[in-house]
mmCIF file of C-alpha atoms in Angstrom:
data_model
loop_
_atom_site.group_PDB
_atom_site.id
_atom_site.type_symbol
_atom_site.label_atom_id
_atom_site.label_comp_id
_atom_site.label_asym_id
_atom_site.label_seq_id
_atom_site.Cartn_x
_atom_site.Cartn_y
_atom_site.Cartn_z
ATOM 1 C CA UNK K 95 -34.247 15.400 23.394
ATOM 2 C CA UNK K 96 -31.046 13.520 21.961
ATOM 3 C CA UNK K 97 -28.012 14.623 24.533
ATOM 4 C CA UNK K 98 -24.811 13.026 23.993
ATOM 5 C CA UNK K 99 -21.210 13.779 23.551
ATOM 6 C CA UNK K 100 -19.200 13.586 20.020
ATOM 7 C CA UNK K 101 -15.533 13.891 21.608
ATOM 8 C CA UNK K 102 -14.149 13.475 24.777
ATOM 9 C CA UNK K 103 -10.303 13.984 25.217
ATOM 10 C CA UNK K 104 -8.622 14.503 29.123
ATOM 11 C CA UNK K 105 -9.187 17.770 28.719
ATOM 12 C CA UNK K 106 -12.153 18.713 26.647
ATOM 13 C CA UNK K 107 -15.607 17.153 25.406
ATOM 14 C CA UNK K 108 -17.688 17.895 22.949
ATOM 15 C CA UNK K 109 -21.511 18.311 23.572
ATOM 16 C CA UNK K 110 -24.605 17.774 21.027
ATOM 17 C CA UNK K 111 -27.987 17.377 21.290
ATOM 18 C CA UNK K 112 -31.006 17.600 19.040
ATOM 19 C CA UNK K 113 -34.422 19.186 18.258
ATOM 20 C CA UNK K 114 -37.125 17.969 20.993
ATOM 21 C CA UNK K 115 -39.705 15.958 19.425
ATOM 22 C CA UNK K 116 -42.621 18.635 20.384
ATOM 23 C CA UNK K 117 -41.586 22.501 20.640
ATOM 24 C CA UNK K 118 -45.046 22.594 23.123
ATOM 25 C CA UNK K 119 -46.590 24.558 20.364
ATOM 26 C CA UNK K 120 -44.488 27.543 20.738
ATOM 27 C CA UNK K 121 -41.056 28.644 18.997
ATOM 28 C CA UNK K 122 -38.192 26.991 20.871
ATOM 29 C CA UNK K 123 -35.950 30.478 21.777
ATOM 30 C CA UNK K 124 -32.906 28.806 22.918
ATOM 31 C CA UNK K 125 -31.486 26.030 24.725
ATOM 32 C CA UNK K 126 -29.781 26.137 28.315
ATOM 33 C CA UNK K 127 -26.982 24.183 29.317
ATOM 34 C CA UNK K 128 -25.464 23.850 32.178
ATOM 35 C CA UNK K 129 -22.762 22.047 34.148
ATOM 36 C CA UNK K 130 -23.125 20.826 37.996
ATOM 37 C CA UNK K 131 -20.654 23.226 40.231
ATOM 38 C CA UNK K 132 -20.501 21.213 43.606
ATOM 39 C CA UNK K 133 -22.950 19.756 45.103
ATOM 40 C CA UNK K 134 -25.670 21.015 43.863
ATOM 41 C CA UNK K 135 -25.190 24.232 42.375
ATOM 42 C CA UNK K 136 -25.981 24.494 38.713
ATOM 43 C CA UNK K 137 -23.350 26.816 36.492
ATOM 44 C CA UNK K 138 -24.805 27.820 33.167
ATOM 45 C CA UNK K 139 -22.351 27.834 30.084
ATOM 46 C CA UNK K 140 -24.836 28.192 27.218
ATOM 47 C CA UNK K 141 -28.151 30.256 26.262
ATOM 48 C CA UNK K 142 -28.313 30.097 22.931
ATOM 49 C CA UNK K 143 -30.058 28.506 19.500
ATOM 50 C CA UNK K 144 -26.536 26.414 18.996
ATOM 51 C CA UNK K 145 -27.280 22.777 19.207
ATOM 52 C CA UNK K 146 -23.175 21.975 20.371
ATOM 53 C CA UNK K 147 -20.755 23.214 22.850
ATOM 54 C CA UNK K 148 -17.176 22.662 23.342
ATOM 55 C CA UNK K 149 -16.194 22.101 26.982
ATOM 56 C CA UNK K 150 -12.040 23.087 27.448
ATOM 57 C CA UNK K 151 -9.741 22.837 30.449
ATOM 58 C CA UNK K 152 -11.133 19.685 32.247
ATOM 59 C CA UNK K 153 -9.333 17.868 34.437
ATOM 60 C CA UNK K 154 -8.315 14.345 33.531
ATOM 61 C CA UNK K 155 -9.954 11.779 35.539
ATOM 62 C CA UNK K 156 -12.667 13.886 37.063
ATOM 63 C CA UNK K 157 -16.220 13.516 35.906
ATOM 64 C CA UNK K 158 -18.471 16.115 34.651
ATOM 65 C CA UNK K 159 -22.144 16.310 34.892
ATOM 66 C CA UNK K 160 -24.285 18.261 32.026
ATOM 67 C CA UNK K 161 -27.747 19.226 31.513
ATOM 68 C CA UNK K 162 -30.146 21.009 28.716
ATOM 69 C CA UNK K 163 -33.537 21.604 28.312
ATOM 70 C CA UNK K 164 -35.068 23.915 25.570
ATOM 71 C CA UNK K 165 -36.923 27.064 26.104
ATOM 72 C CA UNK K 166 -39.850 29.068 24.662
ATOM 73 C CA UNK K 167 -42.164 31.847 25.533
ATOM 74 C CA UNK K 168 -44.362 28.759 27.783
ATOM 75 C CA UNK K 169 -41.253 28.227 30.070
ATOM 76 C CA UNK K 170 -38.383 25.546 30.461
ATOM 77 C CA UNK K 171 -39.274 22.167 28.949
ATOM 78 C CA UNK K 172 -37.811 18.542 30.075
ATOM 79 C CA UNK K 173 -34.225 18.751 31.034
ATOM 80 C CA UNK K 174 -31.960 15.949 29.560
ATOM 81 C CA UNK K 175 -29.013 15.618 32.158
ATOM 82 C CA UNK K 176 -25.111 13.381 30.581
ATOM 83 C CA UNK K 177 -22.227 12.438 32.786
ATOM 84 C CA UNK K 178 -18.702 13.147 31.278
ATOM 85 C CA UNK K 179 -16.015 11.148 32.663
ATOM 86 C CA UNK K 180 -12.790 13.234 31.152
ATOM 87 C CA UNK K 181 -10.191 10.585 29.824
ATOM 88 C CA UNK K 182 -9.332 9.964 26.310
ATOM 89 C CA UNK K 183 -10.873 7.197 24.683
ATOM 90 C CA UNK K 184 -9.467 4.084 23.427
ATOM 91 C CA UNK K 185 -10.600 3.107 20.202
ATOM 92 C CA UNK K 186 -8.746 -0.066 18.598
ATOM 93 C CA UNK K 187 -6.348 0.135 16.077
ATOM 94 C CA UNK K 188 -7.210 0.306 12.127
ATOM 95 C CA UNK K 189 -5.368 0.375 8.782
ATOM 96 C CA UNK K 190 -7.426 1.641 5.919
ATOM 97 C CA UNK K 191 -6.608 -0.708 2.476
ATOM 98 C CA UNK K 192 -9.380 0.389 0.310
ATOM 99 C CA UNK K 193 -6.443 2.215 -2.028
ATOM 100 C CA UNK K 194 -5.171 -1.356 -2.315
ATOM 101 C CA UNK K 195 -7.190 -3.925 -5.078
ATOM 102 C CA UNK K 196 -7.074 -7.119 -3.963
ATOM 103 C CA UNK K 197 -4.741 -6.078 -1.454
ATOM 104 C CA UNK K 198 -1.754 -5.758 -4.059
ATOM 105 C CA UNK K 199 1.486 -3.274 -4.417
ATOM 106 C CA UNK K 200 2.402 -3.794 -8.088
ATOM 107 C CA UNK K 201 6.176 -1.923 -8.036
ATOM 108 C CA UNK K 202 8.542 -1.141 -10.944
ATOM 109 C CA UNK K 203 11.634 -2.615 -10.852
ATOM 110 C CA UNK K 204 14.338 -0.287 -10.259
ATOM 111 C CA UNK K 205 12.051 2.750 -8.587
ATOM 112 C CA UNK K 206 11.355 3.961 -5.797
ATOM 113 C CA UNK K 207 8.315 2.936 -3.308
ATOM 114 C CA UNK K 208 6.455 4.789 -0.962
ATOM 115 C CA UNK K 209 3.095 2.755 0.191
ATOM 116 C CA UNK K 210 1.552 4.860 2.617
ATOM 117 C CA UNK K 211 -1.411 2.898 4.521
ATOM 118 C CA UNK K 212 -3.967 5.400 6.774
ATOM 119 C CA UNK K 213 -3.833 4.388 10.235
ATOM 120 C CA UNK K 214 -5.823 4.997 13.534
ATOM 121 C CA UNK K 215 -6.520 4.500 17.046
ATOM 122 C CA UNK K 216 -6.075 5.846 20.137
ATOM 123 C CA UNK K 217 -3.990 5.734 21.740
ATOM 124 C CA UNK K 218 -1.383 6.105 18.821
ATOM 125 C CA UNK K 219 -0.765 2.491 17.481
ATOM 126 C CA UNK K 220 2.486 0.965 17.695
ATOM 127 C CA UNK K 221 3.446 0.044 13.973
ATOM 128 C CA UNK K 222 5.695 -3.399 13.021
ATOM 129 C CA UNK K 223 6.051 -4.326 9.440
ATOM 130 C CA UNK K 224 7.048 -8.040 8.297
ATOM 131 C CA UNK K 225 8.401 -9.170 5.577
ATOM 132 C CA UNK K 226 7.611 -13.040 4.553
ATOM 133 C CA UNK K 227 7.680 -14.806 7.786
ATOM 134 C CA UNK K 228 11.288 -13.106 8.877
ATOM 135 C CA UNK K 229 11.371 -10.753 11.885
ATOM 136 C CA UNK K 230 10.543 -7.302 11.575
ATOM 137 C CA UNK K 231 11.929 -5.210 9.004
ATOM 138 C CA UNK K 232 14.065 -2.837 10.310
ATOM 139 C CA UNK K 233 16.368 0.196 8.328
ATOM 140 C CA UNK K 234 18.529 -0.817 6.271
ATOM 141 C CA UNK K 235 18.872 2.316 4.434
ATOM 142 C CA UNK K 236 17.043 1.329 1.318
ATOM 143 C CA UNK K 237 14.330 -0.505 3.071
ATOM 144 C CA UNK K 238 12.479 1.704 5.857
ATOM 145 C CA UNK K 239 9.080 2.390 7.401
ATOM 146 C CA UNK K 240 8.308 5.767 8.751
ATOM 147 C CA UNK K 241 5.256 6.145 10.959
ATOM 148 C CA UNK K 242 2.962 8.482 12.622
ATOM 149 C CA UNK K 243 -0.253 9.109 14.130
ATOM 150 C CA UNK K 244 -2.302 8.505 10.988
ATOM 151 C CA UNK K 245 0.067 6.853 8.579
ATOM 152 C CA UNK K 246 2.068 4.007 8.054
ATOM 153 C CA UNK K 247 4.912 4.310 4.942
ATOM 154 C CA UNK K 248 7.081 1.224 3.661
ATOM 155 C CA UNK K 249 10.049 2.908 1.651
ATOM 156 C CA UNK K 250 11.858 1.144 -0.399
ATOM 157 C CA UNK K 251 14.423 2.144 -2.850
ATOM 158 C CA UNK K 252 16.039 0.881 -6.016
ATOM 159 C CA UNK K 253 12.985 -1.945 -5.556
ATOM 160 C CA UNK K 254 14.531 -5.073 -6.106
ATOM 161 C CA UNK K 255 12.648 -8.302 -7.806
ATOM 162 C CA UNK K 256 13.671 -10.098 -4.105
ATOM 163 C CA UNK K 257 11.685 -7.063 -2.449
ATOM 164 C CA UNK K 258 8.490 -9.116 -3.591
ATOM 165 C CA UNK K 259 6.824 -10.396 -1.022
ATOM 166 C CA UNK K 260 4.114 -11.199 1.573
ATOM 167 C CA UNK K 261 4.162 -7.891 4.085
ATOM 168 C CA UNK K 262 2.327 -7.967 7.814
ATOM 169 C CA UNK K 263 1.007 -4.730 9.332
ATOM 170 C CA UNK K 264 0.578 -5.262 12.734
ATOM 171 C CA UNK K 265 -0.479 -2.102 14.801
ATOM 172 C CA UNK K 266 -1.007 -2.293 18.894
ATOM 173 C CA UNK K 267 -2.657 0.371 21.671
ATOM 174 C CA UNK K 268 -3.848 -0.247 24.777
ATOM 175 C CA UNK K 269 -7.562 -1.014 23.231
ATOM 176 C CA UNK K 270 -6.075 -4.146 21.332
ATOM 177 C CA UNK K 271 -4.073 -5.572 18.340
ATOM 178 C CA UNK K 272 -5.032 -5.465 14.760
ATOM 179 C CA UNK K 273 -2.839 -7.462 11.979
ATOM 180 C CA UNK K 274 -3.262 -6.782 7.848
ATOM 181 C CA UNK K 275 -1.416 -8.709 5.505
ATOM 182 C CA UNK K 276 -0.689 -6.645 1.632
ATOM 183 C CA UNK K 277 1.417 -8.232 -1.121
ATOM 184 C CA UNK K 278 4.167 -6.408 -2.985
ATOM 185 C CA UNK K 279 4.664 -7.389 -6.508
ATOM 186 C CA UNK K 280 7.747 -6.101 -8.380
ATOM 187 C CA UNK K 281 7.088 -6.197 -12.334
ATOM 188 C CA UNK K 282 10.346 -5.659 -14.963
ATOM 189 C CA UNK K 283 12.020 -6.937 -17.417
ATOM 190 C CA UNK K 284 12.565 -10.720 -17.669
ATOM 191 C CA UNK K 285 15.836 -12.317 -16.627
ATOM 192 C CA UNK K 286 18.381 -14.034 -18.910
ATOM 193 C CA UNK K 287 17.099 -17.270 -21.172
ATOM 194 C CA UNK K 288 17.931 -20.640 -19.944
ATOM 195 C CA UNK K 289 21.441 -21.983 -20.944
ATOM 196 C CA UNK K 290 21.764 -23.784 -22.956
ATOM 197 C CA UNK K 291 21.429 -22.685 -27.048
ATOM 198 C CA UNK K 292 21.519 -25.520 -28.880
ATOM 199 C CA UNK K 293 22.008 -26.285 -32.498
ATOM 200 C CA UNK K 294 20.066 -28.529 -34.619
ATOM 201 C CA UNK K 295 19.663 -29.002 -38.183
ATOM 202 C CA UNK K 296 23.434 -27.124 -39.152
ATOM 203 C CA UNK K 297 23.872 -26.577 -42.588
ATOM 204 C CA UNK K 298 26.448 -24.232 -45.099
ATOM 205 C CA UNK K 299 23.942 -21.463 -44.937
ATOM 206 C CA UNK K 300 21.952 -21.669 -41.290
ATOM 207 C CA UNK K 301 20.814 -23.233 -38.316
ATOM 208 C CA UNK K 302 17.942 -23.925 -36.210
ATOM 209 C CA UNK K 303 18.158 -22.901 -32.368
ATOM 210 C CA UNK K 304 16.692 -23.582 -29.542
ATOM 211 C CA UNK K 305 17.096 -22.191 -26.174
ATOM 212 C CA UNK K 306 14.811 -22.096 -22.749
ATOM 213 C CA UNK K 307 12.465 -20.108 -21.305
ATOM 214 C CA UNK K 308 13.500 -17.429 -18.895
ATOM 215 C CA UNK K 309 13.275 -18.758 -15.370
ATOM 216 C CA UNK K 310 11.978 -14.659 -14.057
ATOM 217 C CA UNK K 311 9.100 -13.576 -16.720
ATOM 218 C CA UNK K 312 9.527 -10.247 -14.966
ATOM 219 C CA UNK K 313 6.114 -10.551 -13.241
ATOM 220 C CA UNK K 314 4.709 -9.849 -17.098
ATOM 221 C CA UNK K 315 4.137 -11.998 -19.796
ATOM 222 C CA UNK K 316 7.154 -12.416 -22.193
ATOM 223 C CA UNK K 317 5.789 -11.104 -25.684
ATOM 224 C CA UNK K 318 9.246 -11.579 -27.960
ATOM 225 C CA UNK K 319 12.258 -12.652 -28.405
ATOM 226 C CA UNK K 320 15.356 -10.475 -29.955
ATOM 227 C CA UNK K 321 18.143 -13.158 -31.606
ATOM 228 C CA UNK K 322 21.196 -11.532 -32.637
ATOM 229 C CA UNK K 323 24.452 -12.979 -34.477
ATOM 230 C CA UNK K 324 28.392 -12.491 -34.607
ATOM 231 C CA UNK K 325 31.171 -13.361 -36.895
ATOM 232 C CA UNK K 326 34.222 -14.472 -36.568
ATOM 233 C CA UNK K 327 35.287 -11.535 -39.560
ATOM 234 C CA UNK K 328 33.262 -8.357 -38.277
ATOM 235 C CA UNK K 329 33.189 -9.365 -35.065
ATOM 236 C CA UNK K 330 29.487 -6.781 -34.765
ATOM 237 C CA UNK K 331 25.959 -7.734 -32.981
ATOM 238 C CA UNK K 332 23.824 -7.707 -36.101
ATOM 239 C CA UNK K 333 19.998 -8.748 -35.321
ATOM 240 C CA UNK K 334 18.705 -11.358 -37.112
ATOM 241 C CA UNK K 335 15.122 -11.077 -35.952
ATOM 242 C CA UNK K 336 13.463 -8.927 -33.032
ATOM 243 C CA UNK K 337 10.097 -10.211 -33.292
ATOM 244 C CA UNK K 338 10.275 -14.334 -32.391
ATOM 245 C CA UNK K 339 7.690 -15.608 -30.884
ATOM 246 C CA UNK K 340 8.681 -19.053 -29.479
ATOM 247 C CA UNK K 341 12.056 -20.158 -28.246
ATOM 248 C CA UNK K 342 13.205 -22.017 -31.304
ATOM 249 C CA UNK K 343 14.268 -20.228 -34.541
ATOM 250 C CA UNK K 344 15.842 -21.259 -37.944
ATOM 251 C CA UNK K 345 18.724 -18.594 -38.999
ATOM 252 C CA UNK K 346 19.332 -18.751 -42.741
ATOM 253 C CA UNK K 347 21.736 -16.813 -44.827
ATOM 254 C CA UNK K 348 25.070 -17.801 -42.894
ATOM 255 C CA UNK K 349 28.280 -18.257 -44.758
ATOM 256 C CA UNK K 350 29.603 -21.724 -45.305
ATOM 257 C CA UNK K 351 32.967 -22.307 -42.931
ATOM 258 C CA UNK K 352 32.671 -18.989 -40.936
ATOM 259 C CA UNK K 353 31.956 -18.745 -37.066
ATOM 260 C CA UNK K 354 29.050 -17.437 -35.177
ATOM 261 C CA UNK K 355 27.763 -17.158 -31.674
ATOM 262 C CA UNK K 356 24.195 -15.963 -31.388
ATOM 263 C CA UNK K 357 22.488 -14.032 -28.160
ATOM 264 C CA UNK K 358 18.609 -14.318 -27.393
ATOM 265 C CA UNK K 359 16.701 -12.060 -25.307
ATOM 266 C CA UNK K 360 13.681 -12.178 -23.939
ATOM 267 C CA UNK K 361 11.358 -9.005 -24.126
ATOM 268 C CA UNK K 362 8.207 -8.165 -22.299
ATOM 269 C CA UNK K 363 6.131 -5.030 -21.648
ATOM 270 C CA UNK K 364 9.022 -3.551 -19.305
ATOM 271 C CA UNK K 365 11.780 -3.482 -21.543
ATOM 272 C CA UNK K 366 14.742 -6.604 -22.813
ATOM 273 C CA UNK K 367 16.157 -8.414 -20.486
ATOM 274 C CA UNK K 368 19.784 -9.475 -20.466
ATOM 275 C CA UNK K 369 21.129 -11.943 -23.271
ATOM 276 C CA UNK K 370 21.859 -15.236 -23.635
ATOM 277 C CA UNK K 371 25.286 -16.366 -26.056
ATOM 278 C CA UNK K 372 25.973 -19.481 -27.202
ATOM 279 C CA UNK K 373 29.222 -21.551 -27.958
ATOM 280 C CA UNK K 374 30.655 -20.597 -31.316
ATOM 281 C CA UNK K 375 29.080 -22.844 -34.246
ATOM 282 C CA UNK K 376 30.611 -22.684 -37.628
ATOM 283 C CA UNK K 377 28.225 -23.280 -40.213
ATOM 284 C CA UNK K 378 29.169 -25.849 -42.656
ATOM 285 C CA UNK K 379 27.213 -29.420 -43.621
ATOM 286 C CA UNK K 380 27.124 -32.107 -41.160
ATOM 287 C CA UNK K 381 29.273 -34.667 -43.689
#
């Protein structure tokens, strides 16, 4: 017969035990457990068909001796006796980052993040959080972690593109140490394009620009970019195209002697990022 114990705390345990392999060819009609009282004095706590028992009100740091046998109409068969010492177990810490593919956070710019990791142990883990290789984070009012006995949380509001980052768990008990590392991304839209625009190719009627790539793709590939124009007369954004695809563009259809500034933007699948303007150009031919 299979006797062991499922939970022991200070003050409780938690008893199993199984089936014998032979029931001595008669119906088993219960089992018997009982608990040594003494010396040698046997207390019974169980007759019964249950195959568990819950023992309360131990005292921590005393140990507690059990034993069951199964009965039938034949008689008692083989006792099974288990020693309980009652204490609560240390089991080493854990964090659970199955939620997490490839162990990645991918944030919106601009929200708000709560990644909750499951935790456990026992004792209770002690829970540090690192960002990068700085010390550990502490409250800064936007950036906390709240803990408790099965969770770990990294809040973080109005998440910032600089909140990307490498981020160590580390969790400690008396039973040991266990480290995880996660990565935060923060996805949004793509900074400004790089200065400068320049002209080439300036004529009565247009212009080709040209302008660089945005240094911060916004953790998402740029798909557009929005070029708009001013005049010196209206002095009104009009757009001129919202749909280029590189970063060079001839503008036609400008009016011989008057002045412009153009602003470029880059677009991706978060939204338009902020613009670009150039120095005034006035179109007119080069001679």
């Amino acid at each position: 017969m299979d006797f062991k114990t499922l939970l022991v705390t200070r003050d409780s345990c938690t008893l199993s035990w199984k089936k014998p392999m032979s029931d001595g060819g008669s119906r088993i009609i219960a089992y018997v457990l009982e608990v040594l009282n003494g010396e040698d004095k046997w207390k019974e706590l169980l007759r019964s068909k249950n195959m568990q028992y819950s023992a309360k009100d131990l005292v921590e740091g005393r140990e507690y001796k059990y034993r069951v046998k199964a009965t039938n109409d034949s008689g008692d068969g083989p006792v099974k006796e288990l020693t309980v010492l009652a204490k609560d177990l240390n089991v080493s810490p854990s964090c659970d980052l199955r939620e997490l593919p490839n162990l990645n956070y991918i944030a919106k710019e601009g929200s708000t993040v709560r990644l909750k990791i499951p935790i456990s142990g026992k004792p209770v883990p002690v829970v540090t959080w690192k960002k990068g290789e700085d010390e550990n984070l502490t409250d800064t009012g936007r950036v906390c972690v709240e803990s408790t006995a099965v969770n770990t949380t990294l809040l973080i509001r109005d998440c910032q593109r600089t909140d990307a980052s490498k981020y160590t768990i580390t969790l400690r008990n008396a039973a040991g140490t266990k480290e995880s590392t996660i990565f935060v991304r923060v996805v949004g839209k793509p900074g400004i394009p790089a200065a400068p625009i320049k002209f080439k190719e300036v004529t009565a009627d247009g212009a080709t620009l040209k302008w660089g790539v945005p240094k911060d793709d916004g953790g998402s590939e740029i798909t557009n970019y929005i070029l708009e124009k001013r005049d010196s007369i209206t002095n009104m954004w009009v757009t001129v195209s919202s749909t280029v695809d590189t970063n060079t563009f001839r503008v036609t259809g400008l009016h011989e002697g008057t002045e412009y500034i153009f602003r470029v933007s880059a677009e991706n699948k978060y939204g338009i990022g902020e613009g670009l303007k150039s120095d005034p150009m006035v179109a007119k031919h080069p001679f």
